[in-house]
């Protein structure tokens, strides 16, 4: 486990070196946060309590989305391009023969990346949003802790989805198309565009049941205090369940790909 902790720390340091990119990202998240905030204000002026949120909660949801956009890699920007390139060039064969677990190696690095983005690109937009608007901030430290746990589970779910899609490069000439579809699904079904509670009927039920809701909708509702007690445990179980299922699917696909590499190498 010490090895993977070192890999995670290395992932954090790696992204911390891109200072100008981080500043540009903070600026972009803040600008889009203001655009979405005023859009939400117009919507909630016409329909108060839309989706079960009051105005303050809706604006908080906007800024949480900007804080978690890169943390949960809803638009990519993590390990996936590098992994697919290694598969395309055949360098993945070297990785598979190393005395480390391929999935855990990339997961550790992605956790380091997510930790940096939460601190580097999440806090500043959230603070600026709090200065400009009346946000519904938790008053209890336990709510903050519950939120961080939910974010951590969301990051693992995000990794598991992207790892699965990245492994498709073993069978596709180029996995970029599959990854772009996954990003679009992530933006829509995570609640980044609109809270999933606004989706009508069956669409809303399906959207809330998909793994992408773990990336934003569930952590945001934990932050806003919509889950308490047993319901909070159910929310964690939902995220953890998807994480386990997707990680196991990724491990199974990794095993199939490993056998393919061994056969071709032999």
CSV table of C-alpha atoms in Angstrom, one decimal:
chain,number,residue,atom,x,y,z
A,1,UNK,CA,0.0,0.0,0.0
A,2,UNK,CA,2.9,2.3,0.6
A,3,UNK,CA,3.8,2.1,-3.1
A,4,UNK,CA,0.3,3.3,-4.1
A,5,UNK,CA,0.4,6.1,-1.6
A,6,UNK,CA,3.6,7.3,-3.2
A,7,UNK,CA,2.0,7.1,-6.6
A,8,UNK,CA,-1.0,9.1,-5.3
A,9,UNK,CA,1.4,11.8,-3.9
A,10,UNK,CA,3.2,11.8,-7.2
A,11,UNK,CA,-0.1,12.4,-9.0
A,12,UNK,CA,-0.8,15.3,-6.8
A,13,UNK,CA,2.7,16.8,-7.4
A,14,UNK,CA,2.4,16.2,-11.1
A,15,UNK,CA,-0.7,18.4,-11.5
A,16,UNK,CA,0.6,20.9,-9.0
A,17,UNK,CA,3.4,21.8,-11.4
A,18,UNK,CA,1.0,23.2,-14.0
A,19,UNK,CA,0.4,26.5,-12.2
A,20,UNK,CA,-0.7,28.6,-15.1
A,21,UNK,CA,-3.1,25.9,-16.3
A,22,UNK,CA,-4.5,25.8,-12.7
A,23,UNK,CA,-5.0,29.6,-12.7
A,24,UNK,CA,-6.7,29.4,-16.1
A,25,UNK,CA,-8.9,26.6,-14.9
A,26,UNK,CA,-9.9,28.6,-11.8
A,27,UNK,CA,-10.8,31.6,-14.0
A,28,UNK,CA,-12.8,29.4,-16.4
A,29,UNK,CA,-14.7,27.7,-13.6
A,30,UNK,CA,-15.5,31.0,-12.0
A,31,UNK,CA,-16.7,32.6,-15.2
A,32,UNK,CA,-19.0,29.7,-16.0
A,33,UNK,CA,-20.1,29.6,-12.4
A,34,UNK,CA,-21.4,33.2,-12.7
A,35,UNK,CA,-23.0,32.4,-16.0
A,36,UNK,CA,-24.8,29.4,-14.6
A,37,UNK,CA,-25.7,31.2,-11.4
A,38,UNK,CA,-27.5,34.0,-13.2
A,39,UNK,CA,-29.3,31.5,-15.4
A,40,UNK,CA,-30.4,29.6,-12.3
A,41,UNK,CA,-31.6,32.8,-10.7
A,42,UNK,CA,-33.8,33.5,-13.7
A,43,UNK,CA,-35.2,30.0,-13.6
A,44,UNK,CA,-35.8,30.0,-9.9
A,45,UNK,CA,-37.4,33.5,-10.0
A,46,UNK,CA,-40.0,32.0,-12.4
A,47,UNK,CA,-40.3,28.6,-10.5
A,48,UNK,CA,-39.4,28.9,-6.8
A,49,UNK,CA,-38.5,25.5,-5.2
A,50,UNK,CA,-37.8,24.0,-8.6
A,51,UNK,CA,-36.5,20.5,-8.2
A,52,UNK,CA,-37.0,20.7,-4.5
A,53,UNK,CA,-34.3,23.4,-4.0
A,54,UNK,CA,-34.7,27.0,-2.8
A,55,UNK,CA,-32.7,29.8,-4.5
A,56,UNK,CA,-29.8,29.5,-2.1
A,57,UNK,CA,-29.6,25.8,-2.5
A,58,UNK,CA,-29.8,26.0,-6.3
A,59,UNK,CA,-26.9,28.6,-6.3
A,60,UNK,CA,-24.9,26.4,-4.0
A,61,UNK,CA,-25.4,23.5,-6.4
A,62,UNK,CA,-24.0,25.6,-9.3
A,63,UNK,CA,-20.8,26.3,-7.4
A,64,UNK,CA,-20.4,22.8,-6.2
A,65,UNK,CA,-20.6,21.7,-9.8
A,66,UNK,CA,-17.7,24.0,-10.7
A,67,UNK,CA,-15.7,22.8,-7.7
A,68,UNK,CA,-16.2,19.1,-8.7
A,69,UNK,CA,-16.0,19.4,-12.5
A,70,UNK,CA,-12.3,18.6,-12.6
A,71,UNK,CA,-12.2,16.8,-9.3
A,72,UNK,CA,-14.5,14.1,-10.7
A,73,UNK,CA,-13.1,14.5,-14.2
A,74,UNK,CA,-16.6,14.9,-15.8
A,75,UNK,CA,-15.0,16.2,-18.9
A,76,UNK,CA,-11.9,14.0,-18.8
A,77,UNK,CA,-8.5,15.4,-18.2
A,78,UNK,CA,-7.2,12.5,-16.1
A,79,UNK,CA,-5.1,9.4,-16.9
A,80,UNK,CA,-7.3,8.1,-19.8
A,81,UNK,CA,-5.4,9.7,-22.7
A,82,UNK,CA,-2.1,8.4,-21.5
A,83,UNK,CA,-3.4,4.9,-20.8
A,84,UNK,CA,-5.1,4.7,-24.3
A,85,UNK,CA,-1.9,5.9,-25.9
A,86,UNK,CA,0.1,3.2,-24.1
A,87,UNK,CA,-2.4,0.6,-25.3
A,88,UNK,CA,-2.2,1.9,-28.9
A,89,UNK,CA,1.6,1.9,-29.0
A,90,UNK,CA,2.0,-1.5,-27.2
A,91,UNK,CA,3.8,0.0,-24.2
A,92,UNK,CA,1.0,-1.4,-22.0
A,93,UNK,CA,2.7,-4.8,-22.3
A,94,UNK,CA,5.5,-3.5,-20.1
A,95,UNK,CA,3.0,-2.2,-17.6
A,96,UNK,CA,1.2,-5.6,-17.4
A,97,UNK,CA,4.5,-7.4,-16.6
A,98,UNK,CA,5.4,-5.1,-13.8
A,99,UNK,CA,5.0,-6.4,-10.2
A,100,UNK,CA,2.2,-3.9,-9.5
A,101,UNK,CA,-1.6,-4.0,-10.1
A,102,UNK,CA,-2.4,-2.0,-13.2
A,103,UNK,CA,-5.8,-0.9,-12.0
A,104,UNK,CA,-4.6,0.2,-8.5
A,105,UNK,CA,-1.6,2.0,-10.0
A,106,UNK,CA,-3.8,4.2,-12.2
A,107,UNK,CA,-6.4,4.6,-9.4
A,108,UNK,CA,-3.8,5.9,-7.0
A,109,UNK,CA,-2.5,8.4,-9.5
A,110,UNK,CA,-6.0,9.6,-10.2
A,111,UNK,CA,-6.8,10.0,-6.5
A,112,UNK,CA,-3.8,12.3,-6.3
A,113,UNK,CA,-5.0,14.2,-9.3
A,114,UNK,CA,-8.5,14.6,-7.8
A,115,UNK,CA,-7.1,15.8,-4.5
A,116,UNK,CA,-5.1,18.5,-6.2
A,117,UNK,CA,-8.1,19.7,-8.3
A,118,UNK,CA,-10.4,19.8,-5.3
A,119,UNK,CA,-7.9,22.1,-3.6
A,120,UNK,CA,-6.5,23.9,-6.6
A,121,UNK,CA,-9.6,24.4,-8.7
A,122,UNK,CA,-12.4,23.8,-6.2
A,123,UNK,CA,-11.9,26.1,-3.3
A,124,UNK,CA,-11.3,29.4,-5.0
A,125,UNK,CA,-14.5,29.3,-7.2
A,126,UNK,CA,-16.5,28.2,-4.2
A,127,UNK,CA,-15.2,31.1,-2.1
A,128,UNK,CA,-15.8,33.6,-4.8
A,129,UNK,CA,-19.3,32.2,-5.3
A,130,UNK,CA,-19.9,32.5,-1.6
A,131,UNK,CA,-18.8,36.1,-1.6
A,132,UNK,CA,-21.1,37.0,-4.6
A,133,UNK,CA,-24.2,35.0,-3.6
A,134,UNK,CA,-26.1,33.7,-0.6
A,135,UNK,CA,-25.0,30.1,-0.6
A,136,UNK,CA,-26.4,27.4,1.7
A,137,UNK,CA,-23.2,26.4,3.5
A,138,UNK,CA,-23.2,23.6,6.1
A,139,UNK,CA,-23.0,24.7,9.6
A,140,UNK,CA,-21.8,21.4,11.0
A,141,UNK,CA,-18.2,20.0,10.5
A,142,UNK,CA,-19.8,16.5,10.3
A,143,UNK,CA,-21.7,17.6,7.1
A,144,UNK,CA,-18.4,18.7,5.6
A,145,UNK,CA,-16.9,15.4,6.5
A,146,UNK,CA,-19.9,13.5,5.0
A,147,UNK,CA,-19.5,15.6,1.9
A,148,UNK,CA,-15.8,14.8,1.5
A,149,UNK,CA,-16.6,11.0,1.9
A,150,UNK,CA,-19.2,11.3,-0.8
A,151,UNK,CA,-16.8,13.2,-3.1
A,152,UNK,CA,-14.2,10.5,-2.6
A,153,UNK,CA,-16.6,7.8,-3.6
A,154,UNK,CA,-17.6,9.8,-6.6
A,155,UNK,CA,-14.0,10.1,-7.7
A,156,UNK,CA,-13.6,6.3,-7.5
A,157,UNK,CA,-16.8,5.8,-9.6
A,158,UNK,CA,-15.5,8.3,-12.1
A,159,UNK,CA,-12.1,6.5,-12.3
A,160,UNK,CA,-13.8,3.1,-12.7
A,161,UNK,CA,-15.9,4.4,-15.7
A,162,UNK,CA,-12.9,6.0,-17.4
A,163,UNK,CA,-10.7,3.0,-16.8
A,164,UNK,CA,-13.3,0.7,-18.4
A,165,UNK,CA,-13.7,3.0,-21.4
A,166,UNK,CA,-9.9,3.3,-21.7
A,167,UNK,CA,-9.5,-0.5,-21.9
A,168,UNK,CA,-11.8,-0.5,-25.0
A,169,UNK,CA,-8.7,0.7,-26.9
A,170,UNK,CA,-7.5,-2.9,-26.8
A,171,UNK,CA,-10.3,-3.7,-29.3
A,172,UNK,CA,-10.9,-0.4,-31.0
A,173,UNK,CA,-8.5,1.3,-33.4
A,174,UNK,CA,-9.0,4.5,-31.4
A,175,UNK,CA,-10.8,4.7,-28.0
A,176,UNK,CA,-11.2,8.5,-28.2
A,177,UNK,CA,-14.7,8.2,-29.6
A,178,UNK,CA,-15.9,6.0,-26.8
A,179,UNK,CA,-14.3,8.3,-24.3
A,180,UNK,CA,-16.0,11.4,-25.7
A,181,UNK,CA,-19.4,9.5,-25.5
A,182,UNK,CA,-18.6,8.7,-21.9
A,183,UNK,CA,-17.8,12.4,-21.2
A,184,UNK,CA,-21.0,13.6,-22.7
A,185,UNK,CA,-23.0,11.0,-20.7
A,186,UNK,CA,-21.1,12.1,-17.6
A,187,UNK,CA,-21.9,15.8,-18.1
A,188,UNK,CA,-25.6,15.1,-18.7
A,189,UNK,CA,-26.3,12.3,-16.2
A,190,UNK,CA,-24.1,13.7,-13.4
A,191,UNK,CA,-26.4,16.7,-13.0
A,192,UNK,CA,-23.8,19.2,-14.3
A,193,UNK,CA,-26.2,20.9,-16.7
A,194,UNK,CA,-29.2,20.7,-14.5
A,195,UNK,CA,-30.0,18.9,-11.2
A,196,UNK,CA,-31.3,15.4,-11.9
A,197,UNK,CA,-34.3,16.2,-9.7
A,198,UNK,CA,-35.6,18.4,-12.5
A,199,UNK,CA,-35.6,15.5,-15.0
A,200,UNK,CA,-39.2,14.3,-15.5
A,201,UNK,CA,-40.7,10.9,-14.9
A,202,UNK,CA,-38.8,7.8,-16.1
A,203,UNK,CA,-35.9,9.8,-17.4
A,204,UNK,CA,-35.3,11.2,-13.9
A,205,UNK,CA,-35.5,7.8,-12.3
A,206,UNK,CA,-33.1,6.3,-14.8
A,207,UNK,CA,-30.7,9.3,-14.5
A,208,UNK,CA,-30.5,9.1,-10.7
A,209,UNK,CA,-29.9,5.3,-10.9
A,210,UNK,CA,-26.9,5.6,-13.3
A,211,UNK,CA,-23.4,5.7,-11.9
A,212,UNK,CA,-22.7,9.3,-13.1
A,213,UNK,CA,-25.1,10.7,-10.5
A,214,UNK,CA,-22.4,9.8,-8.0
A,215,UNK,CA,-20.1,12.4,-9.4
A,216,UNK,CA,-22.2,15.5,-8.6
A,217,UNK,CA,-25.8,15.0,-7.7
A,218,UNK,CA,-25.2,12.7,-4.7
A,219,UNK,CA,-22.3,14.8,-3.2
A,220,UNK,CA,-24.3,18.0,-3.7
A,221,UNK,CA,-27.3,16.6,-2.0
A,222,UNK,CA,-25.1,15.4,0.9
A,223,UNK,CA,-23.6,18.9,1.1
A,224,UNK,CA,-27.1,20.5,1.1
A,225,UNK,CA,-28.3,18.2,3.9
A,226,UNK,CA,-30.8,16.3,1.9
A,227,UNK,CA,-29.4,13.0,3.2
A,228,UNK,CA,-29.4,12.4,6.9
A,229,UNK,CA,-29.0,9.3,9.0
A,230,UNK,CA,-30.1,6.2,7.2
A,231,UNK,CA,-30.6,8.0,3.9
A,232,UNK,CA,-27.0,9.2,4.0
A,233,UNK,CA,-25.9,5.6,4.5
A,234,UNK,CA,-28.1,4.6,1.5
A,235,UNK,CA,-26.4,7.3,-0.6
A,236,UNK,CA,-23.0,6.0,0.4
A,237,UNK,CA,-24.1,2.4,-0.4
A,238,UNK,CA,-25.3,3.6,-3.8
A,239,UNK,CA,-22.0,5.2,-4.7
A,240,UNK,CA,-19.9,2.3,-3.2
A,241,UNK,CA,-22.0,-0.3,-5.0
A,242,UNK,CA,-21.4,1.3,-8.4
A,243,UNK,CA,-17.7,1.7,-7.5
A,244,UNK,CA,-17.4,-2.0,-6.7
A,245,UNK,CA,-19.3,-3.2,-9.7
A,246,UNK,CA,-17.4,-1.0,-12.1
A,247,UNK,CA,-14.0,-1.7,-10.6
A,248,UNK,CA,-14.7,-5.5,-10.8
A,249,UNK,CA,-15.8,-5.0,-14.5
A,250,UNK,CA,-12.6,-3.2,-15.1
A,251,UNK,CA,-10.6,-5.9,-13.5
A,252,UNK,CA,-12.3,-8.6,-15.6
A,253,UNK,CA,-11.7,-6.6,-18.8
A,254,UNK,CA,-8.1,-6.1,-17.7
A,255,UNK,CA,-7.7,-9.9,-17.3
A,256,UNK,CA,-9.1,-10.5,-20.7
A,257,UNK,CA,-6.8,-7.9,-22.2
A,258,UNK,CA,-3.8,-9.3,-20.4
A,259,UNK,CA,-4.4,-12.8,-21.8
A,260,UNK,CA,-4.7,-11.3,-25.2
A,261,UNK,CA,-1.3,-9.5,-24.8
A,262,UNK,CA,0.3,-12.7,-23.5
A,263,UNK,CA,-1.0,-14.8,-26.4
A,264,UNK,CA,0.0,-12.2,-29.0
A,265,UNK,CA,3.4,-11.8,-27.3
A,266,UNK,CA,3.9,-15.5,-27.3
